[in-house]
Amino acid sequence: MEKLASAAALIQSRRPEKPVLGLRPQAAGRAARWFIDNFDGDVAYAYKANSSVFLIGALYGAGIRHFDVASLPELEDAATIPGAELHFMHPVKSRSAIRRAYDLGVRSFSLDGLDELTKIVEETTGADGRPARDLKLFVRVAVPAINSLIPLEHKFGIAGAAAADLLVKTRQVAAELGITFHVGSQTTTPDAFVAALQAVRELIGVAGVVVDRIDVGGGYPSRYPNSEPSPLVDFIDAIDAGLEEMPVREDVRVMCEPGRALVAEAESLIVRVDARRGSHLYINDGSYGTLFDAAHLGFVFPARMVSREPEAGEPLTGFELWGPTCDSIDHMPGPFMLPASIRPGDYIEIGNIGAYGRAMAGKFNGYGDYEEVILLDEPQVTMYSEDAAVPARFARG
Ligand SMILES: *Cc1c(COP(=O)(O)O)cnc(C)c1O
């Protein structure tokens, strides 16, 4: 794939017709190394956030060997990664997906109800009628979302007496019993992890079971203009402290499953301005493409003009963006801060769309085709660099 110094260098050399995905594999590698160095346990990448082979390759190169997959197609893809250990952590799976996963060597499954436990046991029972003896089963508990942009608590998870009962029943069939939770995506402070781990500790006490594994899930934040999170090291410290309180901590194997935090910075979108109406810009990608979260979930991404130098002393102005389809919900309210003089024919780099950007893109109205290039410069904002705004506090010890 073509490598360029920056999005500006791309636009200097040619003016692409299609929107362009600018990959920064080095940013994914840096994020993965940070988690591996700082998290005291296995680091699993949540595959659904972005399945670009260039980013998966960078994560793998940095040492990621665990992958959290949520569907059969993801699983079939991830199963081709050499030496990968896959964890099928969607709490509701089809019977055929469970069977196929087990055949592919997957032993980790999550569940949040007795019905799912029955399915897993039945579909992994051998032709000779013997139940599988090597299952690692993670009970997904419901935990409150605190300061999360995308709470997940109402869809999955079990709590209270039902959770204790499910733990006891799962213990009877699992070689290893785990507990997992997800605090919600883009969780900007560690409070949710403190509360979740406290709930897990109480639940273990009520159920009276031996727990072999705790998976603290995903939810670690990235930086966006309208969402400035606590430093990642605060999350690590909160998790360490919560785990210290667990019964027989030294015997519990720990895992985390970041998606967003590993890949958000590793991809940007380069779009052309096709029309301007006041402070509204019409661009050639949108909510049916990589900007779903900007249209529907209130995300604002960093933006910069890359087709020319702004005029001297020119102020930045807030713009709303409209996508290329005929649909009026194809609208990203922003504000996206751009030079006041921006006009049709200019190009914009919209940064940090690596998490759930391309993963969400469809083909509505004939759009949805992208060029891809590798960009060698830094992401517009980062959680990880030595000299970025936040990371002074990152330096541990
Ligand atoms: C989506 C998902 C993740 C990743 O979440 P992020 O917020 O991107 O870190 C982790 N675990 C499970 C079970 C998920 O469904």
GROMACS .gro file of N, CA, C and O in nm, residues 80-168:
model
  356
   80THR      N    1  -0.729  -1.732   1.157
   80THR     CA    2  -0.614  -1.749   1.067
   80THR      C    3  -0.489  -1.681   1.121
   80THR      O    4  -0.382  -1.692   1.063
   81ILE      N    5  -0.500  -1.609   1.233
   81ILE     CA    6  -0.384  -1.541   1.290
   81ILE      C    7  -0.300  -1.644   1.366
   81ILE      O    8  -0.351  -1.708   1.457
   82PRO      N    9  -0.172  -1.659   1.329
   82PRO     CA   10  -0.094  -1.766   1.393
   82PRO      C   11  -0.077  -1.744   1.544
   82PRO      O   12  -0.050  -1.633   1.588
   83GLY      N   13  -0.099  -1.849   1.619
   83GLY     CA   14  -0.074  -1.842   1.763
   83GLY      C   15  -0.175  -1.759   1.840
   83GLY      O   16  -0.152  -1.726   1.956
   84ALA      N   17  -0.286  -1.724   1.775
   84ALA     CA   18  -0.384  -1.638   1.843
   84ALA      C   19  -0.473  -1.721   1.934
   84ALA      O   20  -0.512  -1.832   1.901
   85GLU      N   21  -0.506  -1.668   2.050
   85GLU     CA   22  -0.608  -1.729   2.135
   85GLU      C   23  -0.734  -1.644   2.125
   85GLU      O   24  -0.732  -1.524   2.151
   86LEU      N   25  -0.843  -1.710   2.082
   86LEU     CA   26  -0.967  -1.637   2.059
   86LEU      C   27  -1.064  -1.655   2.175
   86LEU      O   28  -1.073  -1.763   2.234
   87HIS      N   29  -1.136  -1.549   2.206
   87HIS     CA   30  -1.235  -1.551   2.313
   87HIS      C   31  -1.367  -1.506   2.250
   87HIS      O   32  -1.375  -1.395   2.197
   88PHE      N   33  -1.467  -1.593   2.255
   88PHE     CA   34  -1.596  -1.565   2.190
   88PHE      C   35  -1.684  -1.501   2.296
   88PHE      O   36  -1.757  -1.567   2.368
   89MET      N   37  -1.676  -1.367   2.307
   89MET     CA   38  -1.731  -1.298   2.424
   89MET      C   39  -1.866  -1.232   2.400
   89MET      O   40  -1.909  -1.149   2.479
   90HIS      N   41  -1.934  -1.267   2.294
   90HIS     CA   42  -2.072  -1.221   2.278
   90HIS      C   43  -2.162  -1.312   2.363
   90HIS      O   44  -2.159  -1.432   2.346
   91PRO      N   45  -2.241  -1.255   2.453
   91PRO     CA   46  -2.319  -1.340   2.544
   91PRO      C   47  -2.434  -1.417   2.478
   91PRO      O   48  -2.490  -1.507   2.539
   92VAL      N   49  -2.470  -1.381   2.355
   92VAL     CA   50  -2.579  -1.452   2.286
   92VAL      C   51  -2.527  -1.500   2.151
   92VAL      O   52  -2.502  -1.420   2.061
   93LYS      N   53  -2.509  -1.631   2.139
   93LYS     CA   54  -2.450  -1.688   2.017
   93LYS      C   55  -2.544  -1.793   1.958
   93LYS      O   56  -2.621  -1.855   2.031
   94SER      N   57  -2.536  -1.813   1.829
   94SER     CA   58  -2.617  -1.920   1.770
   94SER      C   59  -2.551  -2.054   1.804
   94SER      O   60  -2.431  -2.061   1.830
   95ARG      N   61  -2.630  -2.157   1.802
   95ARG     CA   62  -2.578  -2.291   1.830
   95ARG      C   63  -2.469  -2.328   1.729
   95ARG      O   64  -2.364  -2.383   1.765
   96SER      N   65  -2.493  -2.298   1.601
   96SER     CA   66  -2.393  -2.338   1.501
   96SER      C   67  -2.264  -2.258   1.519
   96SER      O   68  -2.155  -2.310   1.495
   97ALA      N   69  -2.275  -2.133   1.563
   97ALA     CA   70  -2.154  -2.054   1.586
   97ALA      C   71  -2.074  -2.112   1.703
   97ALA      O   72  -1.951  -2.118   1.697
   98ILE      N   73  -2.143  -2.156   1.807
   98ILE     CA   74  -2.072  -2.217   1.921
   98ILE      C   75  -1.999  -2.343   1.876
   98ILE      O   76  -1.881  -2.363   1.904
   99ARG      N   77  -2.069  -2.426   1.800
   99ARG     CA   78  -2.010  -2.553   1.755
   99ARG      C   79  -1.888  -2.527   1.666
   99ARG      O   80  -1.782  -2.586   1.684
  100ARG      N   81  -1.905  -2.435   1.571
  100ARG     CA   82  -1.794  -2.403   1.479
  100ARG      C   83  -1.675  -2.345   1.556
  100ARG      O   84  -1.560  -2.379   1.529
  101ALA      N   85  -1.702  -2.260   1.652
  101ALA     CA   86  -1.595  -2.200   1.733
  101ALA      C   87  -1.518  -2.309   1.806
  101ALA      O   88  -1.394  -2.311   1.806
  102TYR      N   89  -1.592  -2.400   1.866
  102TYR     CA   90  -1.525  -2.508   1.940
  102TYR      C   91  -1.439  -2.592   1.846
  102TYR      O   92  -1.325  -2.626   1.878
  103ASP      N   93  -1.493  -2.620   1.726
  103ASP     CA   94  -1.416  -2.696   1.626
  103ASP      C   95  -1.289  -2.622   1.586
  103ASP      O   96  -1.188  -2.683   1.555
  104LEU      N   97  -1.296  -2.487   1.585
  104LEU     CA   98  -1.178  -2.408   1.548
  104LEU      C   99  -1.081  -2.392   1.665
  104LEU      O  100  -0.980  -2.323   1.653
  105GLY      N  101  -1.112  -2.450   1.778
  105GLY     CA  102  -1.018  -2.446   1.890
  105GLY      C  103  -1.051  -2.344   1.996
  105GLY      O  104  -0.975  -2.327   2.092
  106VAL      N  105  -1.164  -2.273   1.980
  106VAL     CA  106  -1.201  -2.173   2.081
  106VAL      C  107  -1.251  -2.245   2.206
  106VAL      O  108  -1.333  -2.337   2.197
  107ARG      N  109  -1.202  -2.203   2.323
  107ARG     CA  110  -1.246  -2.262   2.450
  107ARG      C  111  -1.309  -2.160   2.542
  107ARG      O  112  -1.374  -2.195   2.640
  108SER      N  113  -1.286  -2.030   2.515
  108SER     CA  114  -1.342  -1.923   2.599
  108SER      C  115  -1.474  -1.875   2.541
  108SER      O  116  -1.480  -1.835   2.425
  109PHE      N  117  -1.577  -1.876   2.624
  109PHE     CA  118  -1.708  -1.827   2.582
  109PHE      C  119  -1.767  -1.744   2.695
  109PHE      O  120  -1.743  -1.774   2.812
  110SER      N  121  -1.847  -1.644   2.660
  110SER     CA  122  -1.918  -1.573   2.766
  110SER      C  123  -2.066  -1.606   2.758
  110SER      O  124  -2.116  -1.655   2.656
  111LEU      N  125  -2.136  -1.582   2.869
  111LEU     CA  126  -2.279  -1.612   2.876
  111LEU      C  127  -2.340  -1.525   2.984
  111LEU      O  128  -2.270  -1.481   3.076
  112ASP      N  129  -2.469  -1.496   2.970
  112ASP     CA  130  -2.534  -1.420   3.076
  112ASP      C  131  -2.671  -1.477   3.112
  112ASP      O  132  -2.758  -1.407   3.163
  113GLY      N  133  -2.688  -1.608   3.084
  113GLY     CA  134  -2.814  -1.673   3.122
  113GLY      C  135  -2.801  -1.824   3.117
  113GLY      O  136  -2.710  -1.877   3.052
  114LEU      N  137  -2.894  -1.891   3.184
  114LEU     CA  138  -2.892  -2.038   3.185
  114LEU      C  139  -2.917  -2.095   3.046
  114LEU      O  140  -2.864  -2.200   3.011
  115ASP      N  141  -2.997  -2.024   2.967
  115ASP     CA  142  -3.026  -2.074   2.831
  115ASP      C  143  -2.897  -2.082   2.750
  115ASP      O  144  -2.871  -2.180   2.680
  116GLU      N  145  -2.812  -1.980   2.763
  116GLU     CA  146  -2.686  -1.981   2.688
  116GLU      C  147  -2.592  -2.089   2.742
  116GLU      O  148  -2.520  -2.154   2.665
  117LEU      N  149  -2.594  -2.109   2.873
  117LEU     CA  150  -2.510  -2.214   2.931
  117LEU      C  151  -2.549  -2.350   2.873
  117LEU      O  152  -2.463  -2.429   2.834
  118THR      N  153  -2.679  -2.375   2.864
  118THR     CA  154  -2.727  -2.501   2.808
  118THR      C  155  -2.679  -2.517   2.663
  118THR      O  156  -2.630  -2.622   2.623
  119LYS      N  157  -2.692  -2.409   2.585
  119LYS     CA  158  -2.649  -2.415   2.446
  119LYS      C  159  -2.500  -2.449   2.436
  119LYS      O  160  -2.459  -2.534   2.356
  120ILE      N  161  -2.419  -2.382   2.517
  120ILE     CA  162  -2.274  -2.404   2.510
  120ILE      C  163  -2.240  -2.548   2.548
  120ILE      O  164  -2.163  -2.616   2.479
  121VAL      N  165  -2.303  -2.597   2.655
  121VAL     CA  166  -2.274  -2.735   2.699
  121VAL      C  167  -2.317  -2.834   2.591
  121VAL      O  168  -2.241  -2.924   2.553
  122GLU      N  169  -2.436  -2.816   2.536
  122GLU     CA  170  -2.486  -2.912   2.437
  122GLU      C  171  -2.402  -2.910   2.310
  122GLU      O  172  -2.369  -3.014   2.254
  123GLU      N  173  -2.368  -2.790   2.264
  123GLU     CA  174  -2.298  -2.781   2.135
  123GLU      C  175  -2.151  -2.819   2.144
  123GLU      O  176  -2.084  -2.835   2.042
  124THR      N  177  -2.096  -2.829   2.265
  124THR     CA  178  -1.955  -2.870   2.277
  124THR      C  179  -1.943  -3.013   2.329
  124THR      O  180  -1.833  -3.060   2.355
  125THR      N  181  -2.057  -3.079   2.345
  125THR     CA  182  -2.055  -3.220   2.384
  125THR      C  183  -2.012  -3.305   2.264
  125THR      O  184  -2.055  -3.281   2.152
  126GLY      N  185  -1.922  -3.400   2.287
  126GLY     CA  186  -1.867  -3.480   2.178
  126GLY      C  187  -1.969  -3.579   2.123
  126GLY      O  188  -2.075  -3.601   2.183
  127ALA      N  189  -1.933  -3.640   2.007
  127ALA     CA  190  -2.020  -3.738   1.944
  127ALA      C  191  -2.044  -3.857   2.035
  127ALA      O  192  -2.147  -3.924   2.028
  128ASP      N  193  -1.947  -3.882   2.124
  128ASP     CA  194  -1.959  -3.993   2.219
  128ASP      C  195  -2.045  -3.958   2.340
  128ASP      O  196  -2.056  -4.037   2.434
  129GLY      N  197  -2.102  -3.837   2.336
  129GLY     CA  198  -2.190  -3.797   2.447
  129GLY      C  199  -2.117  -3.743   2.568
  129GLY      O  200  -2.179  -3.710   2.669
  130ARG      N  201  -1.985  -3.732   2.559
  130ARG     CA  202  -1.910  -3.677   2.673
  130ARG      C  203  -1.903  -3.525   2.665
  130ARG      O  204  -1.863  -3.471   2.562
  131PRO      N  205  -1.938  -3.460   2.775
  131PRO     CA  206  -1.928  -3.313   2.774
  131PRO      C  207  -1.784  -3.267   2.766
  131PRO      O  208  -1.693  -3.338   2.811
  132ALA      N  209  -1.763  -3.149   2.706
  132ALA     CA  210  -1.628  -3.092   2.697
  132ALA      C  211  -1.573  -3.069   2.837
  132ALA      O  212  -1.647  -3.028   2.927
  133ARG      N  213  -1.444  -3.094   2.854
  133ARG     CA  214  -1.382  -3.078   2.986
  133ARG      C  215  -1.283  -2.962   2.989
  133ARG      O  216  -1.207  -2.948   3.082
  134ASP      N  217  -1.285  -2.883   2.882
  134ASP     CA  218  -1.182  -2.778   2.872
  134ASP      C  219  -1.242  -2.639   2.850
  134ASP      O  220  -1.177  -2.551   2.796
  135LEU      N  221  -1.367  -2.620   2.893
  135LEU     CA  222  -1.432  -2.490   2.867
  135LEU      C  223  -1.388  -2.384   2.968
  135LEU      O  224  -1.379  -2.411   3.088
  136LYS      N  225  -1.361  -2.265   2.916
  136LYS     CA  226  -1.338  -2.148   3.002
  136LYS      C  227  -1.462  -2.060   2.985
  136LYS      O  228  -1.483  -2.000   2.880
  137LEU      N  229  -1.545  -2.057   3.085
  137LEU     CA  230  -1.675  -1.989   3.071
  137LEU      C  231  -1.680  -1.863   3.158
  137LEU      O  232  -1.657  -1.869   3.279
  138PHE      N  233  -1.708  -1.753   3.093
  138PHE     CA  234  -1.712  -1.623   3.159
  138PHE      C  235  -1.857  -1.578   3.174
  138PHE      O  236  -1.927  -1.558   3.074
  139VAL      N  237  -1.902  -1.561   3.296
  139VAL     CA  238  -2.036  -1.507   3.320
  139VAL      C  239  -2.028  -1.355   3.309
  139VAL      O  240  -1.949  -1.290   3.377
  140ARG      N  241  -2.110  -1.302   3.219
  140ARG     CA  242  -2.112  -1.156   3.198
  140ARG      C  243  -2.208  -1.093   3.297
  140ARG      O  244  -2.328  -1.120   3.294
  141VAL      N  245  -2.154  -1.011   3.385
  141VAL     CA  246  -2.240  -0.947   3.485
  141VAL      C  247  -2.272  -0.805   3.441
  141VAL      O  248  -2.194  -0.740   3.371
  142ALA      N  249  -2.391  -0.761   3.480
  142ALA     CA  250  -2.433  -0.624   3.448
  142ALA      C  251  -2.369  -0.529   3.548
  142ALA      O  252  -2.372  -0.554   3.669
  143VAL      N  253  -2.308  -0.424   3.500
  143VAL     CA  254  -2.249  -0.324   3.589
  143VAL      C  255  -2.298  -0.187   3.545
  143VAL      O  256  -2.329  -0.167   3.428
  144PRO      N  257  -2.305  -0.093   3.639
  144PRO     CA  258  -2.355   0.039   3.600
  144PRO      C  259  -2.257   0.112   3.508
  144PRO      O  260  -2.135   0.101   3.527
  145ALA      N  261  -2.310   0.183   3.410
  145ALA     CA  262  -2.226   0.269   3.327
  145ALA      C  263  -2.210   0.402   3.399
  145ALA      O  264  -2.307   0.458   3.448
  146ILE      N  265  -2.086   0.448   3.412
  146ILE     CA  266  -2.060   0.578   3.476
  146ILE      C  267  -1.968   0.656   3.382
  146ILE      O  268  -1.860   0.609   3.349
  147ASN      N  269  -2.011   0.771   3.337
  147ASN     CA  270  -1.932   0.854   3.245
  147ASN      C  271  -1.893   0.780   3.118
  147ASN      O  272  -1.780   0.786   3.073
  148SER      N  273  -1.989   0.707   3.062
  148SER     CA  274  -1.964   0.635   2.938
  148SER      C  275  -2.046   0.696   2.825
  148SER      O  276  -2.164   0.728   2.844
  149LEU      N  277  -1.984   0.714   2.708
  149LEU     CA  278  -2.057   0.771   2.595
  149LEU      C  279  -2.152   0.668   2.534
  149LEU      O  280  -2.252   0.705   2.471
  150ILE      N  281  -2.119   0.540   2.547
  150ILE     CA  282  -2.203   0.435   2.490
  150ILE      C  283  -2.228   0.328   2.595
  150ILE      O  284  -2.160   0.227   2.601
  151PRO      N  285  -2.325   0.350   2.685
  151PRO     CA  286  -2.353   0.250   2.789
  151PRO      C  287  -2.403   0.119   2.727
  151PRO      O  288  -2.472   0.120   2.626
  152LEU      N  289  -2.365   0.006   2.787
  152LEU     CA  290  -2.405  -0.124   2.733
  152LEU      C  291  -2.487  -0.203   2.834
  152LEU      O  292  -2.520  -0.318   2.811
  153GLU      N  293  -2.520  -0.142   2.947
  153GLU     CA  294  -2.573  -0.219   3.060
  153GLU      C  295  -2.712  -0.277   3.036
  153GLU      O  296  -2.751  -0.372   3.100
  154HIS      N  297  -2.790  -0.216   2.945
  154HIS     CA  298  -2.928  -0.264   2.933
  154HIS      C  299  -2.942  -0.380   2.836
  154HIS      O  300  -3.046  -0.441   2.827
  155LYS      N  301  -2.839  -0.409   2.762
  155LYS     CA  302  -2.851  -0.517   2.663
  155LYS      C  303  -2.803  -0.650   2.719
  155LYS      O  304  -2.869  -0.752   2.699
  156PHE      N  305  -2.687  -0.649   2.788
  156PHE     CA  306  -2.629  -0.775   2.834
  156PHE      C  307  -2.597  -0.768   2.982
  156PHE      O  308  -2.579  -0.661   3.039
  157GLY      N  309  -2.582  -0.885   3.041
  157GLY     CA  310  -2.534  -0.894   3.178
  157GLY      C  311  -2.642  -0.942   3.272
  157GLY      O  312  -2.761  -0.916   3.253
  158ILE      N  313  -2.598  -1.012   3.377
  158ILE     CA  314  -2.689  -1.067   3.477
  158ILE      C  315  -2.642  -1.014   3.612
  158ILE      O  316  -2.524  -0.985   3.630
  159ALA      N  317  -2.736  -1.000   3.705
  159ALA     CA  318  -2.700  -0.941   3.835
  159ALA      C  319  -2.777  -1.011   3.947
  159ALA      O  320  -2.868  -1.091   3.922
  160GLY      N  321  -2.737  -0.982   4.070
  160GLY     CA  322  -2.811  -1.025   4.188
  160GLY      C  323  -2.811  -1.176   4.207
  160GLY      O  324  -2.715  -1.245   4.171
  161ALA      N  325  -2.922  -1.226   4.263
  161ALA     CA  326  -2.932  -1.370   4.297
  161ALA      C  327  -2.922  -1.456   4.172
  161ALA      O  328  -2.863  -1.565   4.175
  162ALA      N  329  -2.976  -1.407   4.061
  162ALA     CA  330  -2.971  -1.485   3.936
  162ALA      C  331  -2.825  -1.502   3.891
  162ALA      O  332  -2.786  -1.608   3.841
  163ALA      N  333  -2.744  -1.398   3.911
  163ALA     CA  334  -2.603  -1.406   3.873
  163ALA      C  335  -2.530  -1.507   3.961
  163ALA      O  336  -2.449  -1.587   3.911
  164ALA      N  337  -2.558  -1.505   4.091
  164ALA     CA  338  -2.494  -1.600   4.183
  164ALA      C  339  -2.531  -1.743   4.143
  164ALA      O  340  -2.445  -1.833   4.139
  165ASP      N  341  -2.658  -1.764   4.111
  165ASP     CA  342  -2.704  -1.897   4.071
  165ASP      C  343  -2.636  -1.942   3.941
  165ASP      O  344  -2.592  -2.057   3.927
  166LEU      N  345  -2.623  -1.848   3.846
  166LEU     CA  346  -2.559  -1.884   3.718
  166LEU      C  347  -2.411  -1.917   3.740
  166LEU      O  348  -2.357  -2.009   3.676
  167LEU      N  349  -2.347  -1.846   3.831
  167LEU     CA  350  -2.206  -1.876   3.861
  167LEU      C  351  -2.191  -2.018   3.916
  167LEU      O  352  -2.101  -2.093   3.876
  168VAL      N  353  -2.281  -2.054   4.007
  168VAL     CA  354  -2.273  -2.188   4.067
  168VAL      C  355  -2.293  -2.295   3.959
  168VAL      O  356  -2.217  -2.392   3.949
   0.00000   0.00000   0.00000
